[in-house]
Tab-separated table of C-alpha atoms in Angstrom:
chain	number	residue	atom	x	y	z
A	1	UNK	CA	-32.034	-36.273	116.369
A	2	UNK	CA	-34.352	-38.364	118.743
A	3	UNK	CA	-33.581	-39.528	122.385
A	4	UNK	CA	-35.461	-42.143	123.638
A	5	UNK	CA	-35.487	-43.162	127.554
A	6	UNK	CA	-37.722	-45.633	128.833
A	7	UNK	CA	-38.728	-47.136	132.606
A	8	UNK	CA	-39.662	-50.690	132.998
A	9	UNK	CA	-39.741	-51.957	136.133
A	10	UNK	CA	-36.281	-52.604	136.494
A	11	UNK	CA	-34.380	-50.400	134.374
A	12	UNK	CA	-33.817	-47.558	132.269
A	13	UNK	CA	-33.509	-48.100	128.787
A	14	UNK	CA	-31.988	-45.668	126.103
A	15	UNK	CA	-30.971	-47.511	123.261
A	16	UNK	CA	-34.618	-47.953	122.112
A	17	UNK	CA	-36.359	-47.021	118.682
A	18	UNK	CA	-39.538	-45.869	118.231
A	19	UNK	CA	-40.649	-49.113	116.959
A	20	UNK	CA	-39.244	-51.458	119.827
A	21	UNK	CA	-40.666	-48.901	122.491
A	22	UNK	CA	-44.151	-49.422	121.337
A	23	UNK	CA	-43.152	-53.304	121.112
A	24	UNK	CA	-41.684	-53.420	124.447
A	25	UNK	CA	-44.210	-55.520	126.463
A	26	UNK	CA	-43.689	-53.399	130.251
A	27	UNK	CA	-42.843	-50.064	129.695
A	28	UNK	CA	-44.060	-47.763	132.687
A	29	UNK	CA	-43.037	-44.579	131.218
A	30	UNK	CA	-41.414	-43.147	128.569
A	31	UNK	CA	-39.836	-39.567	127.096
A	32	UNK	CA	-38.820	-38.873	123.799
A	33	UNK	CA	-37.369	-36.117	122.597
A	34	UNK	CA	-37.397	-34.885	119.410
A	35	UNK	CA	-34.606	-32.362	118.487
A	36	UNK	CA	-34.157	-30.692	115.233
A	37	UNK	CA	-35.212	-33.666	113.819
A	38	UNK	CA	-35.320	-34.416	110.043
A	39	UNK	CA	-37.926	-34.553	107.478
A	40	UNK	CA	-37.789	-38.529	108.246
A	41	UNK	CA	-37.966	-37.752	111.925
A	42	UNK	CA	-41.153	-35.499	111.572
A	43	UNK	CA	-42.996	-37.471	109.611
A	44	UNK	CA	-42.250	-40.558	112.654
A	45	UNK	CA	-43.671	-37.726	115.278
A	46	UNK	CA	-46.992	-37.233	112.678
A	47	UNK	CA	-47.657	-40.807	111.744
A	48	UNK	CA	-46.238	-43.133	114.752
A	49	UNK	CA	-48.393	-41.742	117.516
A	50	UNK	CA	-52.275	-40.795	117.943
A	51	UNK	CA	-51.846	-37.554	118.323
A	52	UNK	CA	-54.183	-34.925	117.261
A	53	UNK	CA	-53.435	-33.431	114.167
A	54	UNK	CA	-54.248	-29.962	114.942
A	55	UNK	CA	-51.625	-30.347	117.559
A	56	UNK	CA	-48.752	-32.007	115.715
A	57	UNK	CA	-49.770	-29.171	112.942
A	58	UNK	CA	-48.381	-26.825	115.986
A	59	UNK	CA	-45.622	-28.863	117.138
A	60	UNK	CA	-44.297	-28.486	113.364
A	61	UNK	CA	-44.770	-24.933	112.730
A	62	UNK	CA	-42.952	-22.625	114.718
A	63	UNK	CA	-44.021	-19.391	116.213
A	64	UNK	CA	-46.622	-20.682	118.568
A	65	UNK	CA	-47.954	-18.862	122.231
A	66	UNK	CA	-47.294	-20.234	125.319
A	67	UNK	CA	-50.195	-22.007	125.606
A	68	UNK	CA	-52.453	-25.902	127.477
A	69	UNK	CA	-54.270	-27.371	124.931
A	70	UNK	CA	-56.534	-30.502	126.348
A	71	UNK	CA	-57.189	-33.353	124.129
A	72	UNK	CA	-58.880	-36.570	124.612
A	73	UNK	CA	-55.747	-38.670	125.067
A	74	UNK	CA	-52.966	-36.358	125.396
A	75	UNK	CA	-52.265	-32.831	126.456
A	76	UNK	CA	-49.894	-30.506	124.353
A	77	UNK	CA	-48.150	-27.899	126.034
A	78	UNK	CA	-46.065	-24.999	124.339
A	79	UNK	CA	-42.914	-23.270	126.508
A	80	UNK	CA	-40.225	-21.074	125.936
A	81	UNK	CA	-36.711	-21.340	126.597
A	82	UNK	CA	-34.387	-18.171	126.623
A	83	UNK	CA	-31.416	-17.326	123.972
A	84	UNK	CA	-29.219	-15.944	126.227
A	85	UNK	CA	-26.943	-14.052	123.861
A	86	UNK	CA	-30.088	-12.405	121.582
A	87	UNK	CA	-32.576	-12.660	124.498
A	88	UNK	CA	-35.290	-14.471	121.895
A	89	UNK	CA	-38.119	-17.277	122.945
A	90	UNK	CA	-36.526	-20.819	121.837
A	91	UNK	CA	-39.786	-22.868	121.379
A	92	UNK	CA	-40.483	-26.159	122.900
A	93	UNK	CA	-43.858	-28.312	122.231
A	94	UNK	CA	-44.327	-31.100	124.469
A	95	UNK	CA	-47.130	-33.940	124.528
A	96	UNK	CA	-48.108	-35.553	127.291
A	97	UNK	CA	-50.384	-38.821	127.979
A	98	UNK	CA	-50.494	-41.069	130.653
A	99	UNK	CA	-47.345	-42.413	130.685
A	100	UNK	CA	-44.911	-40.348	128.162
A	101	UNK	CA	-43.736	-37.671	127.254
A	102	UNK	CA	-42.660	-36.394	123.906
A	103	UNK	CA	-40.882	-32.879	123.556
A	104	UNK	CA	-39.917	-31.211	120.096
A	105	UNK	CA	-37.326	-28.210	119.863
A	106	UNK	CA	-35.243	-26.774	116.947
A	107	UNK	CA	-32.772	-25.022	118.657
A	108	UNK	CA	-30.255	-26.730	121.168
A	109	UNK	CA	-31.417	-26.187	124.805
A	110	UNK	CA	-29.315	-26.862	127.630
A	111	UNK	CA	-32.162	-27.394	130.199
A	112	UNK	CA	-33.258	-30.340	128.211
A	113	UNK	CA	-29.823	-31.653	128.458
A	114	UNK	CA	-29.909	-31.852	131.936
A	115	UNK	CA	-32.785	-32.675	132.790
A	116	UNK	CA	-32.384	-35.809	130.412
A	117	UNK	CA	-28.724	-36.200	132.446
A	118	UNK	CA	-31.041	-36.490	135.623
A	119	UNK	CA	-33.214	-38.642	134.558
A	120	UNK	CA	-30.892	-40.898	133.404
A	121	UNK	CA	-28.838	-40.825	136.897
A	122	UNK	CA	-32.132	-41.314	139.232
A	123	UNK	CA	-35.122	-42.657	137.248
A	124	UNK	CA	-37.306	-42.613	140.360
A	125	UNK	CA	-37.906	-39.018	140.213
A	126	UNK	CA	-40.623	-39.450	137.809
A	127	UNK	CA	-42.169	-41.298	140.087
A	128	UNK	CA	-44.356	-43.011	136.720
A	129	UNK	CA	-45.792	-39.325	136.238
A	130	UNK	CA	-45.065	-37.788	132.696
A	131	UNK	CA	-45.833	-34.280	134.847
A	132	UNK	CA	-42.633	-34.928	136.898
A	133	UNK	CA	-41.095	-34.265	133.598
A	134	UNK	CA	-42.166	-31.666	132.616
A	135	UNK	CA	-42.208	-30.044	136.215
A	136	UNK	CA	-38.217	-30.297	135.588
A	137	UNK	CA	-38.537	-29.078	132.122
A	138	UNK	CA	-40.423	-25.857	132.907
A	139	UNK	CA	-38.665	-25.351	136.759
A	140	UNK	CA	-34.940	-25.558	134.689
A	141	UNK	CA	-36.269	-23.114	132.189
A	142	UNK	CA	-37.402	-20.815	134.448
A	143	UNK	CA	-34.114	-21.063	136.749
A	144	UNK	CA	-32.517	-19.812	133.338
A	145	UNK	CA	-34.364	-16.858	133.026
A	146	UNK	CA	-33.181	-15.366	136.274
A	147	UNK	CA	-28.914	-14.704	135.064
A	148	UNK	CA	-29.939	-12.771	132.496
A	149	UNK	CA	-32.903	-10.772	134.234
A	150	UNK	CA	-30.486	-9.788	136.943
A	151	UNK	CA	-27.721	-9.006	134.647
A	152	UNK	CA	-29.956	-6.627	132.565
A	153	UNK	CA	-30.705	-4.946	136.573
A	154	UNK	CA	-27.825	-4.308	137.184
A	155	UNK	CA	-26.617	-2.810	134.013
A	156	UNK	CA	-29.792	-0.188	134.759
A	157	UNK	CA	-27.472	0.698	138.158
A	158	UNK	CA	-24.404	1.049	136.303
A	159	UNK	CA	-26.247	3.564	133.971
A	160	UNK	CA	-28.003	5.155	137.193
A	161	UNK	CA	-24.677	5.873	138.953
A	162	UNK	CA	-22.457	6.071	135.841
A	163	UNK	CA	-19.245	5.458	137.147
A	164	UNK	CA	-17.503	5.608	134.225
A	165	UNK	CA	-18.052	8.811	133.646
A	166	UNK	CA	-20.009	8.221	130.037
A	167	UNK	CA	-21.820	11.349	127.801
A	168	UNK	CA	-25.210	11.209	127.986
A	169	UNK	CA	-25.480	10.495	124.505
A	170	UNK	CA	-23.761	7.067	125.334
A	171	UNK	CA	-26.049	6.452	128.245
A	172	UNK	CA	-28.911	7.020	126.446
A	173	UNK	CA	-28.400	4.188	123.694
A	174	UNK	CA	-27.577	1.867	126.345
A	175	UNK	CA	-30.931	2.541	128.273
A	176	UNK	CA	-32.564	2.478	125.444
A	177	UNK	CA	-31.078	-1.176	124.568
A	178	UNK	CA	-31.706	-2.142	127.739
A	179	UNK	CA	-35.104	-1.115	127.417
A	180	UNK	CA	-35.634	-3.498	124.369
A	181	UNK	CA	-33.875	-6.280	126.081
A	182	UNK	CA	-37.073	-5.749	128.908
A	183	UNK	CA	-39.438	-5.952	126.361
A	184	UNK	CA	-38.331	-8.966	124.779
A	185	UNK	CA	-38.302	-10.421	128.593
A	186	UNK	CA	-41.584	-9.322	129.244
A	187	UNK	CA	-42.625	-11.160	126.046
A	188	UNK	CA	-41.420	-14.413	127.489
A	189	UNK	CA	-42.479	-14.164	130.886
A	190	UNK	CA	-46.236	-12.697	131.064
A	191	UNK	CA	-47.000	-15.754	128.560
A	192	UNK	CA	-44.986	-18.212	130.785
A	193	UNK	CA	-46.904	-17.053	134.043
A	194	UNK	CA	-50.261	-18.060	132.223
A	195	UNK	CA	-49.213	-21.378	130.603
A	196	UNK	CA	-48.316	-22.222	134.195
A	197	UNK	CA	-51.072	-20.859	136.023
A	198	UNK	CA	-53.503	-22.721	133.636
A	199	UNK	CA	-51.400	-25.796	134.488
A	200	UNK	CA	-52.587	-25.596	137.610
A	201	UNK	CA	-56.048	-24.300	136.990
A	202	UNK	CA	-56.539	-27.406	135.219
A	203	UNK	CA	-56.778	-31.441	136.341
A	204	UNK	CA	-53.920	-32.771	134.338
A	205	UNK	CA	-52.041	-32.712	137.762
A	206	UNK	CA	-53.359	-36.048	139.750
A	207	UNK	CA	-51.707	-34.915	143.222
A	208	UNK	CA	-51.626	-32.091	145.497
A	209	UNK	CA	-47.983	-32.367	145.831
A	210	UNK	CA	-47.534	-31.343	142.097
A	211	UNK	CA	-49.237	-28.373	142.336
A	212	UNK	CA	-47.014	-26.559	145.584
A	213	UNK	CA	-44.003	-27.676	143.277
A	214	UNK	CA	-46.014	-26.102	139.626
A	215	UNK	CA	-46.520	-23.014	142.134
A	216	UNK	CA	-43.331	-23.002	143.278
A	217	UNK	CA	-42.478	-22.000	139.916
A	218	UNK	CA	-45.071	-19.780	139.579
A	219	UNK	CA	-43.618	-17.881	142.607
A	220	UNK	CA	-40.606	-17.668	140.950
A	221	UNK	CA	-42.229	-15.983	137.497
A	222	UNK	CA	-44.071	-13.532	139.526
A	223	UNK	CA	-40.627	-12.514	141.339
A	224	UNK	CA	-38.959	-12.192	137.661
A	225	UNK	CA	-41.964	-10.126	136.730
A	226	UNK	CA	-41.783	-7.587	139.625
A	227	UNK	CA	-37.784	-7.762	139.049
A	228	UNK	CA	-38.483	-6.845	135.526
A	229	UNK	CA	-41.365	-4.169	135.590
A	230	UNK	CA	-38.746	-2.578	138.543
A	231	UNK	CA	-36.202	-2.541	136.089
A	232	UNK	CA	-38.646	-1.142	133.240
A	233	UNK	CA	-40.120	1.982	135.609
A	234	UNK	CA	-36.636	2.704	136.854
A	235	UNK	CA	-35.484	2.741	133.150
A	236	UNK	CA	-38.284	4.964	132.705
A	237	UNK	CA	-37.262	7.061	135.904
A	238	UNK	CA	-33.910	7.812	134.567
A	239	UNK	CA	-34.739	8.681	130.863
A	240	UNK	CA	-37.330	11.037	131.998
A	241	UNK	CA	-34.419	12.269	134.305
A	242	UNK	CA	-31.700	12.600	131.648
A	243	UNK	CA	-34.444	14.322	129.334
A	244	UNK	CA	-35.019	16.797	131.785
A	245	UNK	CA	-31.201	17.401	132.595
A	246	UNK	CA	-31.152	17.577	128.942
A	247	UNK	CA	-33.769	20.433	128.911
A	248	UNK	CA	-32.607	22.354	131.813
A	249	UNK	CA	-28.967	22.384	129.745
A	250	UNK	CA	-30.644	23.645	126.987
A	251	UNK	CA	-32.546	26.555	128.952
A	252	UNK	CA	-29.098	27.449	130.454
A	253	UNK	CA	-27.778	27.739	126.814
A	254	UNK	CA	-30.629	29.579	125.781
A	255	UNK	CA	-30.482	31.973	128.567
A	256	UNK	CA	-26.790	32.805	128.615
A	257	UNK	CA	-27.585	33.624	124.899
A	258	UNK	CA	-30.364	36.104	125.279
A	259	UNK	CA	-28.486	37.440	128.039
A	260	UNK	CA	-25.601	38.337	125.440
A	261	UNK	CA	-27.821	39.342	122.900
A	262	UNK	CA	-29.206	41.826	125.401
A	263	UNK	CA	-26.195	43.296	126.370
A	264	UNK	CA	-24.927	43.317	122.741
A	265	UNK	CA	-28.342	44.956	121.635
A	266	UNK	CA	-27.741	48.440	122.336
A	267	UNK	CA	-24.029	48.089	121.186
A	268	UNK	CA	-25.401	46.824	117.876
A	269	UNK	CA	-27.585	50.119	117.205
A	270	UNK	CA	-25.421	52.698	118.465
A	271	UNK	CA	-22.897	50.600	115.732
A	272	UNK	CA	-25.266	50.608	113.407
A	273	UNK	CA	-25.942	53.824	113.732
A	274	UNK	CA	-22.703	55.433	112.732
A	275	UNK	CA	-21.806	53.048	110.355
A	276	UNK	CA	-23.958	54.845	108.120
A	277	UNK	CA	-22.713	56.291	105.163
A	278	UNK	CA	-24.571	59.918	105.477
A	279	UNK	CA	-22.658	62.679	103.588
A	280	UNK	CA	-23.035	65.063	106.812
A	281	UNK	CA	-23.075	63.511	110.572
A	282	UNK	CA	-21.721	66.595	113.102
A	283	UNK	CA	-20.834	64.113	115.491
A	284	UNK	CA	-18.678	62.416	113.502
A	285	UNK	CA	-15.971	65.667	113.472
A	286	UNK	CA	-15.220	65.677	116.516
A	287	UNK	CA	-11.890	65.079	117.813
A	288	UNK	CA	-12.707	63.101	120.993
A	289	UNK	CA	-16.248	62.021	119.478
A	290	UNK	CA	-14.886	57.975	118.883
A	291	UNK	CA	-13.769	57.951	122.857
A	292	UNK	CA	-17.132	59.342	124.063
A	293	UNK	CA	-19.234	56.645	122.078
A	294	UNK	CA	-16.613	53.995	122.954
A	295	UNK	CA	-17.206	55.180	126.657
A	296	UNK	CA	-20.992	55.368	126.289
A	297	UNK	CA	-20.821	51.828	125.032
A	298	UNK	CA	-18.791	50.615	127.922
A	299	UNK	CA	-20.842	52.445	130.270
A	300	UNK	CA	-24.086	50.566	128.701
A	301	UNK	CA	-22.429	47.183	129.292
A	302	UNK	CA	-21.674	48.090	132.584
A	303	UNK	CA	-25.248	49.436	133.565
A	304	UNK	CA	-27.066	46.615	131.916
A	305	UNK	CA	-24.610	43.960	133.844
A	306	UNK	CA	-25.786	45.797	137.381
A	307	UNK	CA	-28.835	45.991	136.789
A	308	UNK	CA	-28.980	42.076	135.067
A	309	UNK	CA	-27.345	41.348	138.090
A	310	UNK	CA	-29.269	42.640	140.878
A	311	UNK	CA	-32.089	41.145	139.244
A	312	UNK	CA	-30.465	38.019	139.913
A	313	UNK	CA	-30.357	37.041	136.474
A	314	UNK	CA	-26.442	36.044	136.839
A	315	UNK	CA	-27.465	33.517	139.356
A	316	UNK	CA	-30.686	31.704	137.443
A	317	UNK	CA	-29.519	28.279	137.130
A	318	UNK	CA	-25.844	26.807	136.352
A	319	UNK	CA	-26.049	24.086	133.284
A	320	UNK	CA	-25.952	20.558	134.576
A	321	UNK	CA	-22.786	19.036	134.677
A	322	UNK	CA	-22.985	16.061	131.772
């Protein structure tokens, strides 16, 4: 599919083709947009403008970095748009001369949409600079970014104060999802804050003015980034935390065991000991002989539990409560 709008001097026109748009004799500016297009469609973007074939070699295969590239009579810029649901870069090429712009994108994005919907209400805010374009390309984008980044925030709270009351095995997947959801973030952004940091860096922008509002979106990247890598060492703040609540549980179990086995210890040999099957064993014909080793064994567990007690052991550490 290709969308075509046009400025002349006194109107906006969108029912062009590619072949009456390079006809048209007063065209000030123009933007086409190139989405999912066909095989017939591509081979229009490769063979009805001058653009360099390294670059269209880009546009057409996927999988590109964010990235300026600066050729003689165009620039071609590379951007990523967000999938909200899977969180994965949706990439969009763009070329850009002196007067037009021409963007190519597989996937459907909605801050093309709109931006196209405010071009076509107010035509003056290009202001016969392809930049303005793609200022409201890149600043929509970006605006996107910021839902998502704050819902993925405060699902890290909701895991930090765990109101519902969830096992830590549950918590665990979900910071650990969470965790992969920042990473794919981080693999958007950190190229993003380049691309438009090199936009400015470089002198595609004619005017001063362009470059506060290119920064302005810069400013908002670098607030996304702190908002993320917050998120990320907090992530990391609470799995380190549930780890160790994890060991000190473990440590409690472990302790309460060798505590039994202690106590049971002498119990087991003085068991163990008359259980033998010896022919002769004087102690075994006495009358009151099972009371008195029944009472020495009490008496054992009795000792052993003072003494384990006044040691403190009884008041080491109580498991964490999960």
């Amino acid at each position: 599919m290709i969308k075509i709008l046009a400025k002349t001097k006194e109107e906006l026109l969108t029912n062009l083709t590619i072949d009456e748009l390079q006809a048209h004799p007063s065209i000030d500016w123009y933007w086409i947009d190139f989405y999912n297009p066909t095989e017939q469609e591509q081979k229009a973007l490769e063979e009805k403008f001058d653009f360099h074939p390294l670059a269209v070699e880009d546009c057409l295969t996927q999988g590109q970095r964010a990235k300026l590239e600066i050729y003689d009579e165009h620039y071609f810029l590379v951007y990523y748009a967000l999938h909200k649901e899977e969180l994965e870069n949706l990439e969009v090429s763009a070329f850009i001369g002196d007067n037009f712009v021409v963007t190519y994108h597989v996937d459907k994005l909605k801050s093309v949409a709109r931006v196209a919907n405010l071009v076509e209400k107010d035509p003056n805010i290009v202001e016969n600079d392809p930049w303005e374009i793609i200022y409201e390309l890149l600043d929509h984008t970006v605006d996107e970014y910021f839902p998502t980044l704050y819902q993925l925030e405060d699902q890290i709270d909701d895991i930090e104060d765990n109101a519902k009351n969830e096992t830590m095995d549950e918590l665990m997947r979900n910071l650990y999802d969470i965790r992969s959801d920042l990473s794919r973030m981080r693999r958007i952004l950190n190229p993003m804050r380049d691309l438009i940091y090199r936009i400015m860096s470089t002198n595609a922008l004619k005017e001063k003015e362009q470059v506060r509002y290119f920064n302005d979106i810069y400013d908002h990247l670098l607030n996304m980034i702190e908002i993320m890598n917050a998120s990320r060492d907090l992530s990391n703040d609470i799995r380190e935390s549930f780890m160790s609540i994890n060991s000190d549980r473990m440590n409690s179990i472990m302790f309460t065991l060798t505590l039994m086995s202690a106590i049971f210890l002498p119990l087991t040999f003085i068991a163990g000991l008359y259980g033998m099957n010896f022919s002769y064993m004087p102690e075994l014909a006495g009358k009151y002989n099972y009371f008195i080793v029944l009472g020495i064994m009490i008496g054992l567990v009795g000792v052993m539990v003072f003494a384990f007690y006044k040691m403190g052991w009884f008041k080491y550490r109580k498991g964490p409560k999960l």
